[in-house]
Amino acid sequence: MGSTEKYYITTPIYYPSDRLHIGHAYTTTIADSLARWHRFTGKDVLFLTGSDEHGQKIERAAASLGIRPKEYVDKIVGTFKDLWQKYNISYDDFVRTTDERHHRVVQEVFRRIYDKGDIYKGEYEGWYCTPCEAFWVENKLEDGNCPDCGRQVELIKEESYFFRLSKYADRLLQHIEEHPEFIQPESRRNEMVNFIKSGLEDLCVSRTTFDWGIPVPIDDQHVIYVWFDALTNYLTGAGFLQDDIAFTKYWPADLHLVGKEIIRFHTIIWPITLMALDLPLPKTIFGHGWLLFDHDKMSKSKGNVVDPVELANEYGVDAVRHFLLREISFGQDGNFSHRALIERINADLANDLGNLLHRSVAMIIRYRDGVIPQPHGLTDLERDLQQLAGSTAKDVGRTMDDLEVNAAISAIWRLIARANKYVDEAEPWVLNKTEQNDRLDTVLYHLAETLRIITLLIKSFLPETGEKMWVQLGIRKELDSCCLEDIAWGGLEPGTKVVKSDPIFPRIDLEEVLTKSQEGSHEVEEKQQVGGNEMDQAKTVGKPQISIEDFAKLDLRVAEITAAEPVSGADRLLKLQVTIGTEKRQIVAGIAQHYDPESLVGKHIVVVANLKPAKLRGELSEGMLLAASTTDSLGLITIDRDLPSGAQVK
Ligand code: MSP
């Protein structure tokens, strides 16, 4: 009994001084993926988030609107919860620092430390940064401003209670040295060690010049300093002084995930508070980097704040989650741009994952009436795929344990890429045509089984996508009830009936979206200039030379094949539906003997877009695709980068 391993993970609690932006969604989405993954591995997870509602900053924000602080925070905290619901954040508890339960815990923590003699009364004279809610000594200021946020600091002078941080400095340094996993990544650990070694001042833990806070239990002229109040939320959420069984189980926290600018509070004030309470310290505090917008810090005053709700409405929640999790190397700063987001969606989600699912399900329907067949003998291709599926699950586990979330996703995408390559190598359309039925069964089973494993791996990161894939695979067992053991190869029962659906991630027309935004218009201009390249004199092979003007008459474009089918009565022809940018066209091509229609969908090819339309066997052809051919072989001209359809070829 009680042997299940626990995992307690927290996000910072956010200030309800404004609506949350995509940077906040970044922290919380990572925490959510870690929480979901650990649940999947069978752990008893406590995932905590919340709101940091007291302090001078909030009091001023409410005053500027002429409303009471509580009324103000109530409204904004509602938007936090809506946002987390939209992003499928699976938190187990949400601590509001205005909760009664928290109020009691903070006062008791203060009282215990005071009774121990580690909090004493004095007078504070020094600097204060209200946006950061941080005290600063003069020599730490940069050009007279807050060294963290660069904003103006205020000189304050008031009676205060002080917390003897200095008393614990050596113990803290020793703990950091003995537990290399305590502060991560390493660069932040070194920063903190230097900070502590430069000398810790006792910390002011009460204020008297405003009253939006929890009163000091022994002196109601003072309210408790907002960071002392806020950090304690991690104890409140674990049941401290409320539920001993829960607290014994979940404390200490396994991971406090925080942004790099608040790691100082978490690795100095917080562990010393716990030492003063004789409580064990959290295992790891990880300080991640910032999400920048066009390489600049997001801020309301700069007007570059990206709204996570708008983004999710436009592109879908999982598309945004995927970007946040995959694009940024965890621990470092990363950059957000609409272009980068759309490129990720098109390359990873629409192309790699979406096409794999779509064409696999389509082939099972087409060749086996939708029923996943029993596999027969294996070749090296299958052994290789099975082996990669097994090692991918291990890689995801290892990278998640090492907090390399983006590396975990990369590992899953390597498996997706391998499965796509497997389709091209195994050529199920040829197996079908040549009636190699056992082999076709094996290939279709391997595709479906790989997709099942991918779904189990992906669901911690992209929960809605996982559900959609599961539905298409037709598996009865609830996805939510699956655990790590289900990942073993062979879990898919032959006879399961797949379900055809629309593509899970339609491609987005990058050019169209970007030209709508200002960001886009700059990029289009740049592209047009690059297009002015001079071409070297071309050598001709067999045909007379042409001038650059002759060549310029051709309107060559990238086109995406969206559907392909045979032309009845013409065994050499295929009828293709393509998109060229936003335009839909039909092209009839003599490639039926070289390509199965199924294998073409999703390919980006090159077409002559300004060729006069013609009718071939009664079918309209509005363009011509380019292919290289010899007498017995033919290959389509494709694009080796992810370029949108409609892009000019020149
Ligand atoms: N209330 C304090 C935290 C108290 S925790 C006991 C606070 N709140 S905050 O709302 O200002 O920030 C919360 C978290 O959001 C911080 O970890 C911060 O680093 C993170 N982020 C804010 N903007 C961000 C980006 N642009 N990118 C990534 N994270 C960002 O600090």
XYZ file of C-alpha atoms in Angstrom, residues 50-578:
529
model
C -2.159 29.585 -8.934
C -2.204 33.353 -8.635
C -0.071 35.764 -6.631
C -2.642 38.359 -5.644
C -1.192 40.577 -2.928
C 1.319 43.404 -2.927
C 1.814 46.962 -3.935
C 1.717 46.315 -7.665
C -1.768 44.797 -7.534
C -2.998 47.417 -5.088
C -1.885 50.165 -7.480
C -3.356 48.450 -10.535
C -6.744 48.202 -8.797
C -6.531 51.795 -7.574
C -5.876 53.023 -11.104
C -9.249 51.539 -12.074
C -10.924 52.868 -8.966
C -11.886 49.412 -7.697
C -11.004 47.370 -4.643
C -8.067 44.947 -5.038
C -10.193 41.864 -4.370
C -12.734 42.822 -7.003
C -9.885 43.464 -9.432
C -8.084 40.145 -8.862
C -11.295 38.120 -8.932
C -11.925 39.243 -12.495
C -8.418 38.580 -13.762
C -7.982 35.240 -12.026
C -11.103 34.104 -13.905
C -9.264 34.774 -17.185
C -6.294 32.687 -15.959
C -8.526 29.719 -15.341
C -10.197 30.127 -18.737
C -6.804 30.235 -20.398
C -5.599 27.080 -18.667
C -8.784 25.306 -19.631
C -8.304 26.323 -23.246
C -4.711 25.061 -23.196
C -5.788 21.768 -21.560
C -3.644 22.424 -18.525
C -4.271 19.487 -16.214
C -3.505 21.164 -12.886
C -4.685 19.386 -9.745
C -4.942 22.451 -7.554
C -4.942 26.218 -7.967
C -3.816 28.279 -5.009
C -4.994 31.848 -4.833
C -2.988 33.733 -2.264
C -6.247 35.345 -1.159
C -7.598 31.878 -0.208
C -8.369 31.492 3.472
C -6.355 28.230 3.629
C -3.284 30.022 2.333
C -3.745 32.972 4.680
C -3.566 30.609 7.665
C -0.468 28.808 6.374
C 1.447 32.032 5.683
C 0.687 33.466 9.114
C 1.709 30.241 10.815
C 4.958 30.036 8.836
C 5.753 33.626 9.806
C 4.915 32.955 13.446
C 7.088 29.825 13.630
C 10.113 31.554 12.173
C 9.557 34.551 14.446
C 9.251 32.306 17.508
C 12.517 30.664 16.553
C 14.212 34.041 16.586
C 14.924 34.150 12.849
C 12.586 37.085 12.235
C 13.267 40.312 14.123
C 12.015 43.890 13.994
C 14.106 46.719 12.539
C 13.950 49.566 10.092
C 14.407 49.323 6.364
C 15.868 52.089 4.332
C 16.613 51.237 0.749
C 15.303 50.722 -2.740
C 12.240 48.867 -3.907
C 11.178 47.784 -7.403
C 7.391 47.557 -7.401
C 7.008 45.717 -10.782
C 9.345 42.975 -9.451
C 8.263 43.436 -5.827
C 11.951 43.287 -4.918
C 14.201 45.064 -2.418
C 17.591 46.225 -3.657
C 20.686 47.536 -1.948
C 22.245 50.534 -3.629
C 25.351 48.767 -4.981
C 23.257 46.166 -6.878
C 21.314 48.802 -8.893
C 22.247 49.329 -12.528
C 22.354 53.000 -13.539
C 20.121 53.616 -10.574
C 17.462 51.217 -11.903
C 16.286 47.703 -11.034
C 18.951 45.258 -12.269
C 16.254 42.709 -13.169
C 13.732 44.727 -15.162
C 15.577 48.002 -15.765
C 12.708 50.065 -14.388
C 12.780 52.859 -11.847
C 13.140 51.909 -8.176
C 11.677 53.821 -5.222
C 13.427 54.798 -2.050
C 11.502 53.491 0.944
C 12.070 53.957 4.638
C 9.828 52.100 7.044
C 9.700 49.908 10.115
C 10.004 46.265 9.040
C 10.434 42.736 10.187
C 13.641 41.126 8.924
C 14.365 37.497 8.140
C 17.896 36.317 9.026
C 18.913 35.037 5.594
C 22.568 35.670 6.429
C 22.462 33.034 9.171
C 21.687 30.317 6.615
C 24.024 31.326 3.759
C 26.699 28.688 4.468
C 24.174 25.896 4.902
C 22.562 26.881 1.624
C 25.870 26.920 -0.231
C 26.684 23.504 1.160
C 23.321 22.150 0.017
C 23.840 23.545 -3.472
C 27.280 21.980 -3.676
C 26.115 18.585 -2.449
C 23.044 18.499 -4.706
C 23.986 19.426 -8.250
C 20.402 18.746 -9.343
C 19.046 21.389 -6.930
C 19.446 24.414 -9.216
C 19.252 23.839 -12.954
C 20.475 24.520 -15.551
C 24.083 24.691 -14.440
C 24.626 28.270 -15.645
C 21.950 29.495 -13.239
C 23.451 27.467 -10.402
C 26.781 29.223 -10.922
C 25.055 32.607 -10.983
C 23.283 31.869 -7.709
C 26.407 30.549 -6.015
C 28.201 33.786 -6.908
C 25.257 35.821 -5.687
C 25.221 34.059 -2.314
C 28.996 34.261 -1.974
C 28.842 38.023 -2.537
C 26.980 38.207 0.799
C 23.344 37.831 1.802
C 21.597 40.718 3.518
C 18.773 39.934 5.926
C 15.491 40.246 4.066
C 12.713 42.666 4.790
C 9.590 40.523 5.153
C 6.928 43.072 6.025
C 5.628 46.414 4.772
C 3.652 49.156 6.476
C 2.980 51.705 3.740
C 0.078 49.861 2.118
C -2.262 47.192 3.376
C -3.101 44.794 0.496
C -1.488 41.713 1.995
C -1.690 39.144 4.772
C -1.262 40.824 8.180
C 1.802 39.918 10.235
C 0.253 37.667 12.918
C 2.008 39.384 15.809
C 1.667 42.969 14.557
C -1.302 44.084 12.497
C 0.378 47.349 11.460
C 2.388 45.260 9.003
C 1.491 43.144 5.998
C 3.714 40.236 5.018
C 6.106 40.834 2.085
C 4.493 39.509 -1.065
C 7.311 37.099 -2.012
C 7.297 35.528 1.474
C 3.545 35.110 1.030
C 3.779 33.836 -2.563
C 6.530 31.237 -2.122
C 4.586 29.665 0.717
C 1.883 28.684 -1.792
C 3.963 25.592 -2.559
C 3.363 24.416 1.028
C -0.326 25.371 0.981
C -0.878 23.382 -2.211
C 0.774 20.297 -0.724
C -1.555 20.330 2.295
C 0.831 21.814 4.899
C -1.035 22.325 8.199
C -4.247 21.134 6.540
C -3.785 17.538 5.430
C -0.886 15.704 7.051
C -1.263 12.591 4.942
C -1.113 14.556 1.699
C 1.749 16.686 2.946
C 3.829 13.704 4.054
C 3.241 12.165 0.696
C 3.920 15.117 -1.616
C 6.506 17.211 0.201
C 9.226 17.997 -0.794
C 8.353 19.220 -4.265
C 10.117 17.427 -7.088
C 10.233 20.411 -9.399
C 9.593 24.111 -9.124
C 9.564 25.371 -12.679
C 10.264 29.112 -12.838
C 11.473 31.786 -15.239
C 15.099 32.824 -15.001
C 14.369 36.258 -13.486
C 12.714 34.760 -10.412
C 15.181 31.956 -9.743
C 16.896 34.121 -7.112
C 13.751 34.191 -4.949
C 13.303 30.442 -5.351
C 16.871 29.404 -4.653
C 17.629 31.762 -1.774
C 14.555 33.020 0.090
C 12.581 29.843 -0.401
C 15.102 27.208 0.732
C 16.097 29.363 3.694
C 12.427 29.643 4.708
C 12.200 25.851 4.589
C 15.436 25.458 6.565
C 14.055 27.788 9.215
C 10.929 25.603 9.354
C 13.034 22.406 9.485
C 11.391 21.140 6.325
C 13.174 19.299 3.508
C 14.120 21.335 0.432
C 12.612 20.837 -3.027
C 14.591 18.484 -5.243
C 14.974 20.768 -8.233
C 14.378 24.369 -9.142
C 14.647 24.849 -12.870
C 15.047 28.362 -14.289
C 13.907 28.402 -17.904
C 14.623 31.101 -20.465
C 12.250 33.691 -21.849
C 10.110 33.535 -24.888
C 10.963 36.632 -26.890
C 8.947 38.257 -29.647
C 11.122 38.994 -32.641
C 14.136 38.677 -30.332
C 12.839 41.297 -27.909
C 11.326 40.872 -24.442
C 7.535 40.926 -24.551
C 6.003 43.781 -22.679
C 2.822 45.743 -22.731
C 4.678 49.035 -23.060
C 6.453 47.800 -26.204
C 3.127 46.629 -27.605
C 4.597 43.239 -28.590
C 2.640 41.003 -26.267
C 1.282 37.893 -27.970
C -2.168 36.845 -26.770
C -2.313 33.069 -26.237
C -6.102 32.975 -26.642
C -6.032 34.652 -30.051
C -3.222 32.388 -31.130
C -5.058 29.238 -30.081
C -8.237 30.446 -31.798
C -6.339 31.040 -34.998
C -4.093 27.988 -35.159
C -5.491 25.502 -32.636
C -4.256 24.819 -29.128
C -2.042 21.872 -29.990
C -0.335 23.764 -32.781
C 0.670 26.433 -30.258
C 1.593 23.858 -27.603
C 3.746 22.059 -30.126
C 5.559 25.251 -31.056
C 6.228 26.163 -27.423
C 7.475 22.710 -26.545
C 9.515 21.971 -29.633
C 10.944 25.245 -30.844
C 12.724 26.392 -27.721
C 15.706 24.667 -26.277
C 14.621 24.293 -22.677
C 16.569 26.569 -20.346
C 17.547 29.027 -23.085
C 15.717 32.042 -24.471
C 13.641 31.322 -27.548
C 11.907 33.407 -30.123
C 8.293 33.586 -31.180
C 7.256 34.739 -34.643
C 4.202 33.955 -36.734
C 6.447 32.676 -39.502
C 8.242 30.251 -37.185
C 4.912 29.051 -35.792
C 3.375 28.449 -39.231
C 6.505 26.738 -40.499
C 6.401 24.367 -37.531
C 2.728 23.655 -38.111
C 3.237 22.933 -41.794
C 6.429 20.926 -41.473
C 5.888 18.928 -38.287
C 2.148 18.706 -37.909
C 0.568 18.904 -41.364
C 3.367 17.211 -43.298
C 5.108 14.741 -41.023
C 2.464 13.704 -38.526
C -0.718 14.587 -40.420
C 0.310 12.901 -43.642
C 1.540 9.769 -41.901
C -1.789 9.342 -40.175
C -3.875 10.319 -43.158
C -2.224 8.119 -45.708
C -1.886 5.136 -43.376
C -5.572 5.211 -42.473
C -6.525 5.814 -46.121
C -4.517 2.771 -47.267
C -5.997 0.522 -44.575
C -9.448 1.603 -45.738
C -8.620 1.241 -49.391
C -6.734 -2.037 -49.318
C -8.328 -3.793 -46.316
C -11.800 -2.261 -45.933
C -10.587 -0.347 -42.893
C -9.632 -3.436 -40.885
C -6.111 -3.529 -39.459
C -4.696 -6.843 -40.693
C -2.695 -9.545 -38.918
C 1.039 -9.118 -39.647
C 3.026 -11.981 -41.205
C 6.795 -12.424 -41.624
C 9.142 -9.537 -40.890
C 11.906 -8.048 -42.992
C 14.742 -5.800 -41.841
C 12.500 -2.814 -42.526
C 10.006 -3.911 -39.868
C 12.713 -4.932 -37.406
C 14.272 -1.500 -37.780
C 10.944 0.263 -37.245
C 10.099 -1.837 -34.170
C 13.514 -1.216 -32.711
C 13.204 2.538 -33.181
C 9.712 2.551 -31.638
C 11.152 0.830 -28.539
C 14.175 3.083 -28.236
C 12.039 6.204 -28.796
C 9.930 5.423 -25.728
C 13.135 5.104 -23.700
C 14.546 8.330 -25.161
C 11.377 10.209 -24.273
C 11.542 8.870 -20.700
C 15.204 9.788 -20.308
C 14.881 13.273 -21.789
C 11.798 14.027 -19.684
C 13.711 12.949 -16.567
C 16.523 15.277 -17.643
C 14.000 18.086 -18.264
C 14.853 18.294 -21.954
C 11.292 18.619 -23.146
C 12.173 19.756 -26.648
C 14.524 16.799 -27.021
C 11.671 14.452 -26.060
C 9.550 15.861 -28.862
C 12.424 15.627 -31.320
C 12.752 11.934 -30.460
C 9.062 11.368 -31.243
C 9.467 13.190 -34.544
C 12.396 10.980 -35.497
C 10.038 8.030 -35.193
C 7.414 9.833 -37.279
C 10.018 10.557 -39.966
C 11.144 6.929 -39.897
C 7.560 5.735 -40.324
C 7.067 8.052 -43.296
C 10.250 6.701 -44.824
C 9.010 3.181 -44.159
C 5.922 3.893 -46.279
C 8.105 5.065 -49.147
C 10.437 2.077 -48.813
C 7.787 -0.591 -48.342
C 5.617 0.844 -51.171
C 2.286 -0.622 -50.068
C 0.695 0.523 -53.356
C 3.099 -1.713 -55.270
C 2.381 -4.606 -52.881
C -1.298 -4.085 -53.535
C -0.886 -3.934 -57.280
C 1.300 -7.026 -57.353
C -0.970 -8.825 -54.877
C 1.723 -9.507 -52.276
C -1.007 -9.799 -49.699
C 0.884 -11.137 -46.685
C 3.542 -8.512 -47.100
C 0.929 -5.769 -47.486
C -0.745 -6.970 -44.263
C 2.550 -6.747 -42.434
C 3.252 -3.250 -43.711
C -0.221 -1.920 -42.874
C -0.084 -3.452 -39.395
C 3.326 -1.911 -38.776
C 2.088 1.504 -39.806
C -0.955 1.324 -37.557
C 1.042 -0.036 -34.622
C 3.698 2.654 -34.991
C 0.921 5.254 -35.035
C -0.548 3.763 -31.861
C 2.815 4.078 -30.130
C 3.278 7.616 -31.452
C -0.160 8.502 -30.076
C 0.739 7.181 -26.628
C 3.976 9.152 -26.684
C 2.455 12.341 -28.027
C -0.551 12.607 -25.766
C 1.372 14.178 -22.868
C 2.423 17.029 -25.120
C -0.510 17.367 -27.530
C -3.506 15.925 -25.666
C -6.187 16.861 -28.218
C -4.134 15.466 -31.073
C -3.610 12.237 -29.168
C -7.382 11.867 -28.783
C -8.006 12.556 -32.477
C -5.392 10.027 -33.563
C -6.810 7.424 -31.181
C -10.274 7.867 -32.674
C -8.917 7.392 -36.196
C -7.068 4.260 -35.158
C -10.365 2.928 -33.832
C -8.899 1.550 -30.596
C -11.568 0.823 -27.981
C -9.502 1.097 -24.808
C -9.717 4.624 -23.401
C -6.575 6.580 -24.245
C -6.636 8.106 -20.779
C -6.438 4.728 -19.130
C -3.282 3.741 -21.019
C 0.081 3.777 -19.286
C 3.731 3.329 -20.137
C 3.483 -0.471 -20.320
C 1.006 -0.152 -23.192
C 3.812 1.209 -25.332
C 5.344 -2.246 -25.850
C 5.263 -3.343 -29.485
C 2.305 -5.513 -30.476
C -0.395 -3.939 -28.321
C -2.582 -3.233 -31.327
C -5.126 -5.954 -31.970
C -5.492 -7.015 -35.595
C -9.141 -6.690 -36.578
C -9.444 -3.166 -35.158
C -11.365 -0.963 -37.558
C -9.905 2.430 -38.414
C -12.054 5.505 -38.932
C -11.472 7.953 -41.756
C -11.511 11.621 -40.806
C -10.367 14.944 -42.123
C -6.646 15.751 -41.898
C -5.847 16.639 -38.277
C -3.652 19.596 -39.235
C -4.521 21.357 -42.485
C -1.616 23.214 -44.035
C -1.555 26.955 -43.544
C -0.737 29.275 -46.397
C 2.260 31.060 -44.956
C 2.444 33.774 -47.583
C -1.213 34.604 -47.274
C -1.086 34.879 -43.498
C 2.134 36.835 -43.490
C 1.161 39.315 -46.137
C -1.828 40.147 -43.974
C 0.459 41.098 -41.126
C 3.165 43.728 -41.169
C 5.760 41.144 -40.377
C 4.785 39.450 -43.615
C 4.965 42.494 -45.801
C 8.627 42.997 -44.879
C 9.446 39.423 -45.629
C 7.720 39.490 -48.993
C 9.719 42.560 -49.957
C 12.932 40.833 -48.998
C 12.004 37.839 -51.083
C 11.287 39.918 -54.140
C 14.707 41.496 -53.898
C 16.433 38.160 -53.585
C 14.593 37.158 -56.751
C 16.672 39.647 -58.750
C 19.707 37.286 -58.830
C 21.637 37.087 -62.019
C 21.926 33.703 -63.563
C 25.133 32.340 -64.948
C 25.194 31.625 -68.643
C 23.543 28.236 -68.975
C 25.089 25.463 -71.000
C 22.495 23.649 -73.083
C 22.234 19.911 -73.481
C 20.569 19.113 -76.756
C 18.317 22.133 -77.199
C 19.111 25.589 -78.558
C 20.043 28.276 -76.044
C 17.294 30.534 -74.736
C 17.505 33.987 -73.219
C 16.648 34.809 -69.633
C 13.533 36.552 -71.031
C 12.463 33.277 -72.635
C 12.881 31.487 -69.341
C 11.041 34.249 -67.480
C 7.945 33.539 -69.532
C 7.458 30.330 -67.579
C 5.499 30.692 -64.372
C 6.920 27.820 -62.368
C 5.320 27.276 -58.980
C 5.374 24.920 -56.046
C 2.078 23.011 -55.881
C 0.791 20.681 -53.210
C -1.054 17.540 -54.288
C -4.229 17.229 -52.252
C -5.866 14.287 -54.062
C -4.977 11.852 -56.815
C -6.964 9.239 -58.743
C -6.706 7.224 -61.919
C -8.389 8.483 -65.103
C -10.793 5.792 -66.212
C -9.846 4.187 -69.478
C -6.349 5.712 -69.507
C -3.812 3.496 -67.766
C -0.973 6.010 -68.001
C -2.858 9.011 -66.616
C -3.549 10.261 -63.120
C -5.875 13.122 -62.291
C -4.376 15.307 -59.563
C -5.998 18.007 -57.500
C -3.400 20.556 -56.447
